[in-house]
Amino acid sequence: MGFSVLVASALCTFLLPLLLFLAAVKLWDLYCVSSRDPSCPLPLPPGTMGLPFFGETLQLVLQRRKFLQMKRRKYGFIYKTHLFGRPTVRVMGAENVRHILLGEHRLVSVQWPASVRTILGSGCPSPTLHNGQHKHRKKVIMRAFSRDALQHYVPVIQEEVSACLARWLGAAGPCLLVYPEVKRLMFRIAMRILLGFQPRQASPDGEQQLVEAFEEMIRNLFSLPIDVPFSGLYRGLRARNIIHAKIEENIRAKMARKEPEGGYKDALQLLMEYTQGNGEQLNMQELKESATELLFGGHETTASAATSLIAFLGLHHEVLQKVRKELQVQGLLCSSNQEKQLDMEVLEQLKYTGCVIKETLRLSPPVPGGFRIALKTLELNGYQIPKGWNVIYSICDTHDVADLFTNKEEFNPDRFMSPSPEDSSRFSFIPFGGGLRSCVGKEFAKVLLKIFTVELARSCDWQLLNGPPTMKTGPIVYPVDNLPTKFIGFSGQI
């Protein structure tokens, strides 16, 4: 009798939960398969949908690039999965990406995960606004990135970069962790140029608090949409509130002033004027959300790219020397009291330096991809993508598989010196996305990275103390070890 009770107890304790779990997995698979569009004869893409409700989100969050590489090897250029609570198809390759990016508003629409929309909010141009709203908001922000506006920004960027590199060269200790230092630099630049903050407005402690809040928010942008204490979404919202409070303080200061400081209008000032000019009531929440996204796009991505630049140039000294030779030809490698001042015309002459930046963005694009939602059932590469499914187009994988590039693993900026046919290269190299939703600040990013490269090359030599870095995505690409590096002053000899 006692033995029978033990067996029954064991069955209830172990076997029954296992059977229930297997039944749930089977029902989950049936649900996922049944969501295909029966009116379309094409099959769903290959792939797996993971665990009930969670899908494969946990594997993606924990493994990131390793998970994505495994999926690509196993399923090819298009596969199905289940991420952030939604059935999803991941797409890569120039032709597949072309189909998605050129199908905006006709086949697909922008659709970021619920956690991103919750944290960044409904007022952000890129993730949530549609059609006319997005077009008008983008047109306003583009004025902040015109050539004339960029010319105003050059001395500000140069001032911040030069001061930062001087601190690096004067730092005590055998090494400096590059990634957090670069993030702080890019954050200061974005705060000054995009939001109009002046250096005197933030103490070092206050600035560090904002940087840390941004890091916490970004770490939790892509999380399960569960707002409970200690969840990723909860932590992201708490960090966002710190940022919003500081931005609101700046907005109210702008409203009290009649003319912008510095002689130019930053992106936030232009958004405020656009709203008031259209007779709309100034919506503080929307402005805070727009400013938060500007900061996100204006410093996290450039910090990632600048860190990768230091890594690649540190590993390829011959490329750094070619950059210096180009600077020498342009009169930019003289003694400090004779150096030519940078401006847009001078920067545009630095063709090879521009190619170094392009090659860095090819091998290590800061943003790995973009999110869309299928407005109707699509046919792509012999498969169907049902209406309502999420679509992720991959930037990093598209660069990896592009036929346009030979010796893809090699860091070779010269590959960009020869122009490629527009049709073959347009969607093979997409570090700033493409189509109607391409990055609004891409010209600003290019100018900033050029100035950073110029100042770095003419003032510093450096050594990567851990060799080639291991890169991770979270959600922006960054080095796992923060890139410990030893900097010394450049001797001036090439």
GROMACS .gro file of C-alpha atoms in nm:
model
  494
    1MET     CA    1   0.000   0.000   0.000
    2GLY     CA    2   0.278   0.239   0.100
    3PHE     CA    3   0.474   0.161  -0.219
    4SER     CA    4   0.168   0.240  -0.434
    5VAL     CA    5   0.125   0.573  -0.260
    6LEU     CA    6   0.493   0.657  -0.324
    7VAL     CA    7   0.459   0.569  -0.692
    8ALA     CA    8   0.142   0.774  -0.726
    9SER     CA    9   0.307   1.065  -0.545
   10ALA     CA   10   0.612   1.046  -0.773
   11LEU     CA   11   0.390   1.041  -1.081
   12CYS     CA   12   0.202   1.347  -0.961
   13THR     CA   13   0.521   1.529  -0.866
   14PHE     CA   14   0.732   1.461  -1.174
   15LEU     CA   15   0.542   1.293  -1.455
   16LEU     CA   16   0.227   1.505  -1.455
   17PRO     CA   17   0.409   1.840  -1.481
   18LEU     CA   18   0.626   1.695  -1.757
   19LEU     CA   19   0.321   1.578  -1.951
   20LEU     CA   20   0.155   1.917  -1.904
   21PHE     CA   21   0.470   2.090  -2.025
   22LEU     CA   22   0.495   1.868  -2.336
   23ALA     CA   23   0.125   1.924  -2.406
   24ALA     CA   24   0.177   2.301  -2.376
   25VAL     CA   25   0.471   2.287  -2.617
   26LYS     CA   26   0.264   2.084  -2.865
   27LEU     CA   27  -0.028   2.326  -2.842
   28TRP     CA   28   0.217   2.615  -2.885
   29ASP     CA   29   0.355   2.457  -3.204
   30LEU     CA   30   0.002   2.402  -3.335
   31TYR     CA   31  -0.089   2.761  -3.256
   32CYS     CA   32   0.217   2.895  -3.435
   33VAL     CA   33   0.157   2.680  -3.744
   34SER     CA   34  -0.214   2.767  -3.751
   35SER     CA   35  -0.129   3.137  -3.769
   36ARG     CA   36  -0.008   3.091  -4.128
   37ASP     CA   37  -0.234   3.244  -4.394
   38PRO     CA   38  -0.431   2.955  -4.554
   39SER     CA   39  -0.510   3.168  -4.860
   40CYS     CA   40  -0.138   3.171  -4.951
   41PRO     CA   41  -0.002   2.843  -5.090
   42LEU     CA   42   0.354   2.913  -4.976
   43PRO     CA   43   0.490   2.758  -4.655
   44LEU     CA   44   0.612   2.947  -4.352
   45PRO     CA   45   0.990   2.998  -4.340
   46PRO     CA   46   1.192   2.730  -4.159
   47GLY     CA   47   1.275   2.780  -3.793
   48THR     CA   48   1.155   2.714  -3.440
   49MET     CA   49   0.922   2.910  -3.214
   50GLY     CA   50   1.072   2.819  -2.877
   51LEU     CA   51   0.885   2.795  -2.548
   52PRO     CA   52   0.519   2.887  -2.492
   53PHE     CA   53   0.476   3.266  -2.448
   54PHE     CA   54   0.850   3.323  -2.400
   55GLY     CA   55   0.934   3.199  -2.749
   56GLU     CA   56   1.309   3.235  -2.807
   57THR     CA   57   1.341   3.573  -2.636
   58LEU     CA   58   1.548   3.439  -2.346
   59GLN     CA   59   1.800   3.272  -2.581
   60LEU     CA   60   1.833   3.596  -2.777
   61VAL     CA   61   1.878   3.810  -2.465
   62LEU     CA   62   2.135   3.574  -2.311
   63GLN     CA   63   2.329   3.471  -2.623
   64ARG     CA   64   2.272   3.763  -2.862
   65ARG     CA   65   2.514   3.733  -3.156
   66LYS     CA   66   2.591   3.364  -3.093
   67PHE     CA   67   2.218   3.285  -3.109
   68LEU     CA   68   2.172   3.480  -3.434
   69GLN     CA   69   2.476   3.322  -3.599
   70MET     CA   70   2.351   2.974  -3.509
   71LYS     CA   71   2.011   3.053  -3.660
   72ARG     CA   72   2.165   3.183  -3.982
   73ARG     CA   73   2.384   2.876  -4.024
   74LYS     CA   74   2.092   2.643  -3.963
   75TYR     CA   75   1.810   2.815  -4.155
   76GLY     CA   76   1.966   3.053  -4.406
   77PHE     CA   77   1.862   3.405  -4.505
   78ILE     CA   78   1.500   3.393  -4.384
   79TYR     CA   79   1.359   3.205  -4.086
   80LYS     CA   80   1.077   3.219  -3.834
   81THR     CA   81   1.105   3.257  -3.458
   82HIS     CA   82   0.907   3.405  -3.169
   83LEU     CA   83   1.053   3.712  -2.998
   84PHE     CA   84   0.923   3.962  -2.742
   85GLY     CA   85   0.578   3.803  -2.739
   86ARG     CA   86   0.527   3.804  -3.119
   87PRO     CA   87   0.574   3.557  -3.408
   88THR     CA   88   0.865   3.696  -3.608
   89VAL     CA   89   1.047   3.640  -3.934
   90ARG     CA   90   1.413   3.744  -3.952
   91VAL     CA   91   1.537   3.852  -4.295
   92MET     CA   92   1.884   3.919  -4.434
   93GLY     CA   93   2.056   3.954  -4.772
   94ALA     CA   94   2.043   4.257  -5.003
   95GLU     CA   95   1.746   4.142  -5.214
   96ASN     CA   96   1.533   4.033  -4.920
   97VAL     CA   97   1.609   4.353  -4.730
   98ARG     CA   98   1.538   4.564  -5.039
   99HIS     CA   99   1.190   4.408  -5.055
  100ILE     CA  100   1.120   4.495  -4.692
  101LEU     CA  101   1.266   4.847  -4.685
  102LEU     CA  102   1.100   4.958  -5.008
  103GLY     CA  103   0.767   4.815  -4.895
  104GLU     CA  104   0.715   5.075  -4.620
  105HIS     CA  105   0.343   5.166  -4.579
  106ARG     CA  106   0.253   4.926  -4.861
  107LEU     CA  107   0.373   4.587  -4.733
  108VAL     CA  108   0.514   4.666  -4.390
  109SER     CA  109   0.511   4.936  -4.127
  110VAL     CA  110   0.752   5.017  -3.847
  111GLN     CA  111   0.675   4.808  -3.537
  112TRP     CA  112   0.919   4.788  -3.248
  113PRO     CA  113   0.866   4.546  -2.957
  114ALA     CA  114   0.617   4.648  -2.687
  115SER     CA  115   0.897   4.712  -2.436
  116VAL     CA  116   1.064   4.964  -2.672
  117ARG     CA  117   0.735   5.144  -2.735
  118THR     CA  118   0.657   5.154  -2.364
  119ILE     CA  119   0.996   5.296  -2.264
  120LEU     CA  120   1.054   5.537  -2.552
  121GLY     CA  121   0.687   5.632  -2.576
  122SER     CA  122   0.437   5.725  -2.842
  123GLY     CA  123   0.601   6.057  -2.931
  124CYS     CA  124   0.920   5.914  -3.079
  125PRO     CA  125   0.960   5.960  -3.454
  126SER     CA  126   1.128   5.634  -3.545
  127PRO     CA  127   0.956   5.356  -3.350
  128THR     CA  128   0.595   5.468  -3.342
  129LEU     CA  129   0.492   5.754  -3.571
  130HIS     CA  130   0.341   5.670  -3.907
  131ASN     CA  131   0.292   5.826  -4.251
  132GLY     CA  132   0.236   6.204  -4.234
  133GLN     CA  133   0.332   6.234  -3.868
  134HIS     CA  134   0.671   6.073  -3.925
  135LYS     CA  135   0.732   6.265  -4.249
  136HIS     CA  136   0.669   6.606  -4.090
  137ARG     CA  137   0.865   6.532  -3.772
  138LYS     CA  138   1.157   6.396  -3.975
  139LYS     CA  139   1.156   6.703  -4.201
  140VAL     CA  140   1.183   6.930  -3.896
  141ILE     CA  141   1.469   6.732  -3.742
  142MET     CA  142   1.651   6.722  -4.077
  143ARG     CA  143   1.691   7.100  -4.051
  144ALA     CA  144   1.914   7.037  -3.749
  145PHE     CA  145   2.139   6.823  -3.971
  146SER     CA  146   2.165   7.048  -4.277
  147ARG     CA  147   2.511   7.133  -4.406
  148ASP     CA  148   2.494   7.481  -4.253
  149ALA     CA  149   2.391   7.338  -3.917
  150LEU     CA  150   2.669   7.078  -3.932
  151GLN     CA  151   2.919   7.357  -3.997
  152HIS     CA  152   2.810   7.519  -3.669
  153TYR     CA  153   2.863   7.188  -3.488
  154VAL     CA  154   3.220   7.124  -3.610
  155PRO     CA  155   3.402   7.349  -3.357
  156VAL     CA  156   3.184   7.219  -3.070
  157ILE     CA  157   3.263   6.858  -3.159
  158GLN     CA  158   3.632   6.937  -3.207
  159GLU     CA  159   3.645   7.113  -2.869
  160GLU     CA  160   3.488   6.818  -2.686
  161VAL     CA  161   3.696   6.552  -2.864
  162SER     CA  162   4.026   6.739  -2.813
  163ALA     CA  163   3.955   6.791  -2.442
  164CYS     CA  164   3.863   6.425  -2.401
  165LEU     CA  165   4.178   6.295  -2.574
  166ALA     CA  166   4.391   6.529  -2.362
  167ARG     CA  167   4.237   6.371  -2.052
  168TRP     CA  168   4.311   6.023  -2.187
  169LEU     CA  169   4.674   6.113  -2.250
  170GLY     CA  170   4.705   6.266  -1.905
  171ALA     CA  171   4.527   5.982  -1.723
  172ALA     CA  172   4.721   5.806  -1.450
  173GLY     CA  173   4.745   5.428  -1.460
  174PRO     CA  174   4.851   5.171  -1.716
  175CYS     CA  175   4.526   5.157  -1.913
  176LEU     CA  176   4.196   5.323  -1.987
  177LEU     CA  177   3.861   5.150  -2.052
  178VAL     CA  178   3.769   5.299  -2.388
  179TYR     CA  179   3.401   5.216  -2.426
  180PRO     CA  180   3.264   5.391  -2.112
  181GLU     CA  181   3.492   5.690  -2.180
  182VAL     CA  182   3.371   5.721  -2.540
  183LYS     CA  183   3.010   5.690  -2.431
  184ARG     CA  184   3.055   5.980  -2.193
  185LEU     CA  185   3.220   6.189  -2.467
  186MET     CA  186   2.943   6.120  -2.718
  187PHE     CA  187   2.679   6.187  -2.455
  188ARG     CA  188   2.827   6.533  -2.387
  189ILE     CA  189   2.835   6.610  -2.759
  190ALA     CA  190   2.476   6.494  -2.811
  191MET     CA  191   2.355   6.693  -2.508
  192ARG     CA  192   2.520   7.012  -2.639
  193ILE     CA  193   2.433   6.983  -3.007
  194LEU     CA  194   2.098   6.803  -3.013
  195LEU     CA  195   1.939   6.937  -2.694
  196GLY     CA  196   2.129   7.263  -2.642
  197PHE     CA  197   2.274   7.183  -2.300
  198GLN     CA  198   2.573   7.401  -2.213
  199PRO     CA  199   2.876   7.255  -2.030
  200ARG     CA  200   2.803   7.466  -1.720
  201GLN     CA  201   2.453   7.314  -1.687
  202ALA     CA  202   2.567   6.976  -1.559
  203SER     CA  203   2.812   6.892  -1.284
  204PRO     CA  204   3.035   6.587  -1.339
  205ASP     CA  205   2.823   6.392  -1.088
  206GLY     CA  206   2.498   6.498  -1.253
  207GLU     CA  207   2.632   6.413  -1.596
  208GLN     CA  208   2.745   6.071  -1.475
  209GLN     CA  209   2.400   6.008  -1.327
  210LEU     CA  210   2.242   6.081  -1.664
  211VAL     CA  211   2.491   5.857  -1.846
  212GLU     CA  212   2.419   5.572  -1.603
  213ALA     CA  213   2.043   5.624  -1.639
  214PHE     CA  214   2.076   5.606  -2.016
  215GLU     CA  215   2.278   5.287  -1.994
  216GLU     CA  216   2.018   5.130  -1.765
  217MET     CA  217   1.735   5.233  -1.998
  218ILE     CA  218   1.907   5.099  -2.307
  219ARG     CA  219   2.001   4.769  -2.138
  220ASN     CA  220   1.631   4.709  -2.079
  221LEU     CA  221   1.482   4.840  -2.404
  222PHE     CA  222   1.442   4.488  -2.540
  223SER     CA  223   1.281   4.295  -2.256
  224LEU     CA  224   0.966   4.099  -2.187
  225PRO     CA  225   0.667   4.339  -2.163
  226ILE     CA  226   0.609   4.270  -1.792
  227ASP     CA  227   0.609   4.580  -1.569
  228VAL     CA  228   0.665   4.436  -1.221
  229PRO     CA  229   0.932   4.538  -0.966
  230PHE     CA  230   1.284   4.431  -1.066
  231SER     CA  231   1.179   4.330  -1.420
  232GLY     CA  232   1.375   4.469  -1.715
  233LEU     CA  233   1.081   4.687  -1.821
  234TYR     CA  234   1.043   4.826  -1.468
  235ARG     CA  235   1.412   4.918  -1.448
  236GLY     CA  236   1.404   5.073  -1.795
  237LEU     CA  237   1.104   5.292  -1.708
  238ARG     CA  238   1.260   5.404  -1.381
  239ALA     CA  239   1.580   5.509  -1.564
  240ARG     CA  240   1.379   5.684  -1.835
  241ASN     CA  241   1.199   5.894  -1.571
  242ILE     CA  242   1.534   6.029  -1.448
  243ILE     CA  243   1.623   6.132  -1.804
  244HIS     CA  244   1.281   6.288  -1.865
  245ALA     CA  245   1.308   6.502  -1.552
  246LYS     CA  246   1.638   6.653  -1.671
  247ILE     CA  247   1.508   6.709  -2.025
  248GLU     CA  248   1.193   6.880  -1.895
  249GLU     CA  249   1.412   7.115  -1.693
  250ASN     CA  250   1.599   7.204  -2.014
  251ILE     CA  251   1.278   7.250  -2.215
  252ARG     CA  252   1.138   7.493  -1.958
  253ALA     CA  253   1.466   7.687  -1.966
  254LYS     CA  254   1.437   7.711  -2.347
  255MET     CA  255   1.079   7.833  -2.318
  256ALA     CA  256   1.197   8.113  -2.086
  257ARG     CA  257   1.461   8.230  -2.334
  258LYS     CA  258   1.372   8.416  -2.652
  259GLU     CA  259   1.680   8.327  -2.853
  260PRO     CA  260   1.886   8.006  -2.850
  261GLU     CA  261   2.236   8.014  -2.707
  262GLY     CA  262   2.530   7.955  -2.940
  263GLY     CA  263   2.376   8.121  -3.246
  264TYR     CA  264   2.211   7.809  -3.388
  265LYS     CA  265   1.896   7.613  -3.320
  266ASP     CA  266   1.935   7.259  -3.191
  267ALA     CA  267   1.698   6.976  -3.284
  268LEU     CA  268   1.489   7.014  -2.970
  269GLN     CA  269   1.444   7.389  -3.029
  270LEU     CA  270   1.328   7.319  -3.384
  271LEU     CA  271   1.074   7.063  -3.262
  272MET     CA  272   0.938   7.314  -3.010
  273GLU     CA  273   0.905   7.584  -3.277
  274TYR     CA  274   0.741   7.341  -3.520
  275THR     CA  275   0.476   7.248  -3.264
  276GLN     CA  276   0.404   7.609  -3.172
  277GLY     CA  277   0.411   7.721  -3.536
  278ASN     CA  278   0.136   7.474  -3.624
  279GLY     CA  279  -0.085   7.618  -3.353
  280GLU     CA  280  -0.062   7.304  -3.143
  281GLN     CA  281  -0.032   7.313  -2.767
  282LEU     CA  282   0.320   7.231  -2.654
  283ASN     CA  283   0.302   6.868  -2.546
  284MET     CA  284   0.571   6.824  -2.281
  285GLN     CA  285   0.552   6.444  -2.281
  286GLU     CA  286   0.597   6.418  -2.658
  287LEU     CA  287   0.891   6.658  -2.649
  288LYS     CA  288   1.060   6.460  -2.371
  289GLU     CA  289   1.011   6.136  -2.566
  290SER     CA  290   1.147   6.291  -2.887
  291ALA     CA  291   1.448   6.433  -2.701
  292THR     CA  292   1.515   6.095  -2.539
  293GLU     CA  293   1.520   5.926  -2.877
  294LEU     CA  294   1.750   6.194  -3.018
  295LEU     CA  295   1.993   6.128  -2.734
  296PHE     CA  296   1.967   5.753  -2.789
  297GLY     CA  297   2.036   5.781  -3.161
  298GLY     CA  298   2.291   6.058  -3.117
  299HIS     CA  299   2.528   5.906  -2.865
  300GLU     CA  300   2.488   5.529  -2.820
  301THR     CA  301   2.541   5.445  -3.186
  302THR     CA  302   2.829   5.690  -3.237
  303ALA     CA  303   2.995   5.565  -2.917
  304SER     CA  304   2.978   5.210  -3.051
  305ALA     CA  305   3.122   5.314  -3.389
  306ALA     CA  306   3.399   5.529  -3.234
  307THR     CA  307   3.501   5.241  -3.005
  308SER     CA  308   3.517   5.006  -3.304
  309LEU     CA  309   3.728   5.265  -3.489
  310ILE     CA  310   3.983   5.265  -3.206
  311ALA     CA  311   3.986   4.885  -3.208
  312PHE     CA  312   4.033   4.846  -3.584
  313LEU     CA  313   4.296   5.120  -3.613
  314GLY     CA  314   4.477   4.976  -3.311
  315LEU     CA  315   4.488   4.636  -3.480
  316HIS     CA  316   4.580   4.771  -3.825
  317HIS     CA  317   4.860   5.024  -3.783
  318GLU     CA  318   4.916   5.043  -4.160
  319VAL     CA  319   4.562   5.181  -4.200
  320LEU     CA  320   4.626   5.440  -3.928
  321GLN     CA  321   4.941   5.547  -4.111
  322LYS     CA  322   4.745   5.592  -4.435
  323VAL     CA  323   4.497   5.810  -4.247
  324ARG     CA  324   4.788   6.021  -4.119
  325LYS     CA  325   4.934   6.053  -4.468
  326GLU     CA  326   4.600   6.186  -4.592
  327LEU     CA  327   4.592   6.434  -4.302
  328GLN     CA  328   4.947   6.540  -4.386
  329VAL     CA  329   4.852   6.609  -4.749
  330GLN     CA  330   4.562   6.825  -4.628
  331GLY     CA  331   4.785   7.019  -4.386
  332LEU     CA  332   4.619   6.863  -4.082
  333LEU     CA  333   4.924   6.694  -3.932
  334CYS     CA  334   5.132   7.003  -3.845
  335SER     CA  335   5.249   7.115  -3.504
  336SER     CA  336   4.957   7.213  -3.285
  337ASN     CA  337   5.000   7.590  -3.327
  338GLN     CA  338   4.986   7.562  -3.707
  339GLU     CA  339   4.708   7.306  -3.750
  340LYS     CA  340   4.443   7.398  -4.002
  341GLN     CA  341   4.101   7.443  -3.844
  342LEU     CA  342   3.845   7.181  -3.938
  343ASP     CA  343   3.534   7.276  -4.130
  344MET     CA  344   3.291   7.096  -4.360
  345GLU     CA  345   3.499   7.169  -4.672
  346VAL     CA  346   3.814   7.025  -4.514
  347LEU     CA  347   3.631   6.718  -4.383
  348GLU     CA  348   3.484   6.647  -4.725
  349GLN     CA  349   3.837   6.623  -4.870
  350LEU     CA  350   3.925   6.331  -4.638
  351LYS     CA  351   3.816   6.051  -4.870
  352TYR     CA  352   4.029   5.772  -4.724
  353THR     CA  353   3.928   5.862  -4.368
  354GLY     CA  354   3.566   5.836  -4.483
  355CYS     CA  355   3.639   5.489  -4.621
  356VAL     CA  356   3.788   5.383  -4.286
  357ILE     CA  357   3.462   5.483  -4.120
  358LYS     CA  358   3.259   5.295  -4.382
  359GLU     CA  359   3.467   4.981  -4.336
  360THR     CA  360   3.424   5.006  -3.959
  361LEU     CA  361   3.047   5.034  -4.003
  362ARG     CA  362   3.047   4.739  -4.244
  363LEU     CA  363   3.223   4.503  -4.003
  364SER     CA  364   3.071   4.638  -3.683
  365PRO     CA  365   2.742   4.821  -3.747
  366PRO     CA  366   2.625   4.971  -3.414
  367VAL     CA  367   2.260   4.876  -3.470
  368PRO     CA  368   2.214   4.511  -3.574
  369GLY     CA  369   1.877   4.555  -3.748
  370GLY     CA  370   1.530   4.709  -3.760
  371PHE     CA  371   1.172   4.605  -3.682
  372ARG     CA  372   0.865   4.605  -3.908
  373ILE     CA  373   0.518   4.447  -3.903
  374ALA     CA  374   0.352   4.284  -4.207
  375LEU     CA  375   0.048   4.489  -4.314
  376LYS     CA  376  -0.065   4.198  -4.532
  377THR     CA  377   0.062   3.849  -4.607
  378LEU     CA  378   0.391   3.883  -4.797
  379GLU     CA  379   0.563   3.644  -5.033
  380LEU     CA  380   0.939   3.652  -4.989
  381ASN     CA  381   1.199   3.415  -5.129
  382GLY     CA  382   0.948   3.128  -5.167
  383TYR     CA  383   0.792   3.169  -4.822
  384GLN     CA  384   0.494   3.351  -4.676
  385ILE     CA  385   0.510   3.607  -4.396
  386PRO     CA  386   0.156   3.621  -4.252
  387LYS     CA  387  -0.022   3.949  -4.190
  388GLY     CA  388   0.046   4.078  -3.838
  389TRP     CA  389   0.380   3.898  -3.795
  390ASN     CA  390   0.685   4.100  -3.698
  391VAL     CA  391   0.968   4.126  -3.950
  392ILE     CA  392   1.326   4.196  -3.843
  393TYR     CA  393   1.569   4.294  -4.117
  394SER     CA  394   1.930   4.225  -4.019
  395ILE     CA  395   2.201   4.480  -4.094
  396CYS     CA  396   2.498   4.285  -3.957
  397ASP     CA  397   2.404   3.960  -4.134
  398THR     CA  398   2.332   4.143  -4.460
  399HIS     CA  399   2.684   4.289  -4.450
  400ASP     CA  400   2.826   3.946  -4.371
  401VAL     CA  401   2.663   3.772  -4.668
  402ALA     CA  402   2.687   4.052  -4.928
  403ASP     CA  403   2.833   3.925  -5.257
  404LEU     CA  404   2.956   4.278  -5.326
  405PHE     CA  405   3.241   4.239  -5.076
  406THR     CA  406   3.535   4.004  -5.124
  407ASN     CA  407   3.744   3.877  -4.829
  408LYS     CA  408   3.460   3.983  -4.602
  409GLU     CA  409   3.646   3.922  -4.275
  410GLU     CA  410   3.936   4.150  -4.374
  411PHE     CA  411   3.950   4.512  -4.255
  412ASN     CA  412   4.022   4.684  -4.585
  413PRO     CA  413   3.902   5.046  -4.624
  414ASP     CA  414   4.036   5.054  -4.982
  415ARG     CA  415   3.737   4.847  -5.092
  416PHE     CA  416   3.529   5.166  -5.063
  417MET     CA  417   3.771   5.383  -5.265
  418SER     CA  418   3.631   5.247  -5.592
  419PRO     CA  419   3.266   5.337  -5.644
  420SER     CA  420   3.031   5.038  -5.680
  421PRO     CA  421   2.726   5.028  -5.908
  422GLU     CA  422   2.437   5.183  -5.715
  423ASP     CA  423   2.200   4.891  -5.775
  424SER     CA  424   2.439   4.631  -5.635
  425SER     CA  425   2.556   4.828  -5.332
  426ARG     CA  426   2.246   5.011  -5.214
  427PHE     CA  427   2.117   4.733  -4.991
  428SER     CA  428   2.444   4.544  -4.938
  429PHE     CA  429   2.575   4.822  -4.713
  430ILE     CA  430   2.306   4.961  -4.483
  431PRO     CA  431   2.463   5.074  -4.152
  432PHE     CA  432   2.203   5.353  -4.128
  433GLY     CA  433   1.908   5.145  -4.246
  434GLY     CA  434   1.733   5.240  -4.569
  435GLY     CA  435   1.411   5.347  -4.734
  436LEU     CA  436   1.180   5.599  -4.569
  437ARG     CA  437   1.308   5.510  -4.222
  438SER     CA  438   1.680   5.557  -4.280
  439CYS     CA  439   1.863   5.724  -3.992
  440VAL     CA  440   1.779   6.095  -3.987
  441GLY     CA  441   2.113   6.182  -3.823
  442LYS     CA  442   2.345   5.985  -4.049
  443GLU     CA  443   2.525   6.293  -4.187
  444PHE     CA  444   2.577   6.420  -3.833
  445ALA     CA  445   2.720   6.079  -3.736
  446LYS     CA  446   2.959   6.078  -4.032
  447VAL     CA  447   3.088   6.428  -3.949
  448LEU     CA  448   3.128   6.343  -3.580
  449LEU     CA  449   3.317   6.020  -3.656
  450LYS     CA  450   3.544   6.198  -3.905
  451ILE     CA  451   3.637   6.465  -3.652
  452PHE     CA  452   3.696   6.196  -3.389
  453THR     CA  453   3.923   6.002  -3.629
  454VAL     CA  454   4.120   6.314  -3.726
  455GLU     CA  455   4.181   6.421  -3.366
  456LEU     CA  456   4.265   6.067  -3.258
  457ALA     CA  457   4.513   6.008  -3.542
  458ARG     CA  458   4.699   6.338  -3.500
  459SER     CA  459   4.726   6.329  -3.121
  460CYS     CA  460   4.748   5.967  -3.005
  461ASP     CA  461   4.917   5.634  -3.046
  462TRP     CA  462   4.765   5.342  -2.859
  463GLN     CA  463   4.786   4.973  -2.783
  464LEU     CA  464   4.492   4.736  -2.722
  465LEU     CA  465   4.591   4.552  -2.406
  466ASN     CA  466   4.365   4.249  -2.465
  467GLY     CA  467   4.410   4.222  -2.841
  468PRO     CA  468   4.109   4.189  -3.075
  469PRO     CA  469   3.793   4.248  -2.869
  470THR     CA  470   3.495   4.014  -2.841
  471MET     CA  471   3.188   4.211  -2.945
  472LYS     CA  472   2.844   4.175  -2.792
  473THR     CA  473   2.503   4.318  -2.879
  474GLY     CA  474   2.294   4.460  -2.600
  475PRO     CA  475   2.114   4.611  -2.806
  476ILE     CA  476   2.402   4.829  -2.937
  477VAL     CA  477   2.726   4.655  -3.036
  478TYR     CA  478   3.004   4.695  -2.779
  479PRO     CA  479   3.325   4.519  -2.660
  480VAL     CA  480   3.271   4.277  -2.373
  481ASP     CA  481   3.591   4.390  -2.196
  482ASN     CA  482   3.522   4.765  -2.256
  483LEU     CA  483   3.843   4.773  -2.468
  484PRO     CA  484   4.126   4.837  -2.216
  485THR     CA  485   4.385   5.047  -2.402
  486LYS     CA  486   4.708   5.232  -2.328
  487PHE     CA  487   4.736   5.576  -2.492
  488ILE     CA  488   5.050   5.778  -2.549
  489GLY     CA  489   5.107   6.102  -2.740
  490PHE     CA  490   5.166   6.082  -3.115
  491SER     CA  491   5.526   6.175  -3.204
  492GLY     CA  492   5.430   6.334  -3.536
  493GLN     CA  493   5.646   6.091  -3.738
  494ILE     CA  494   5.487   5.869  -4.003
   0.00000   0.00000   0.00000
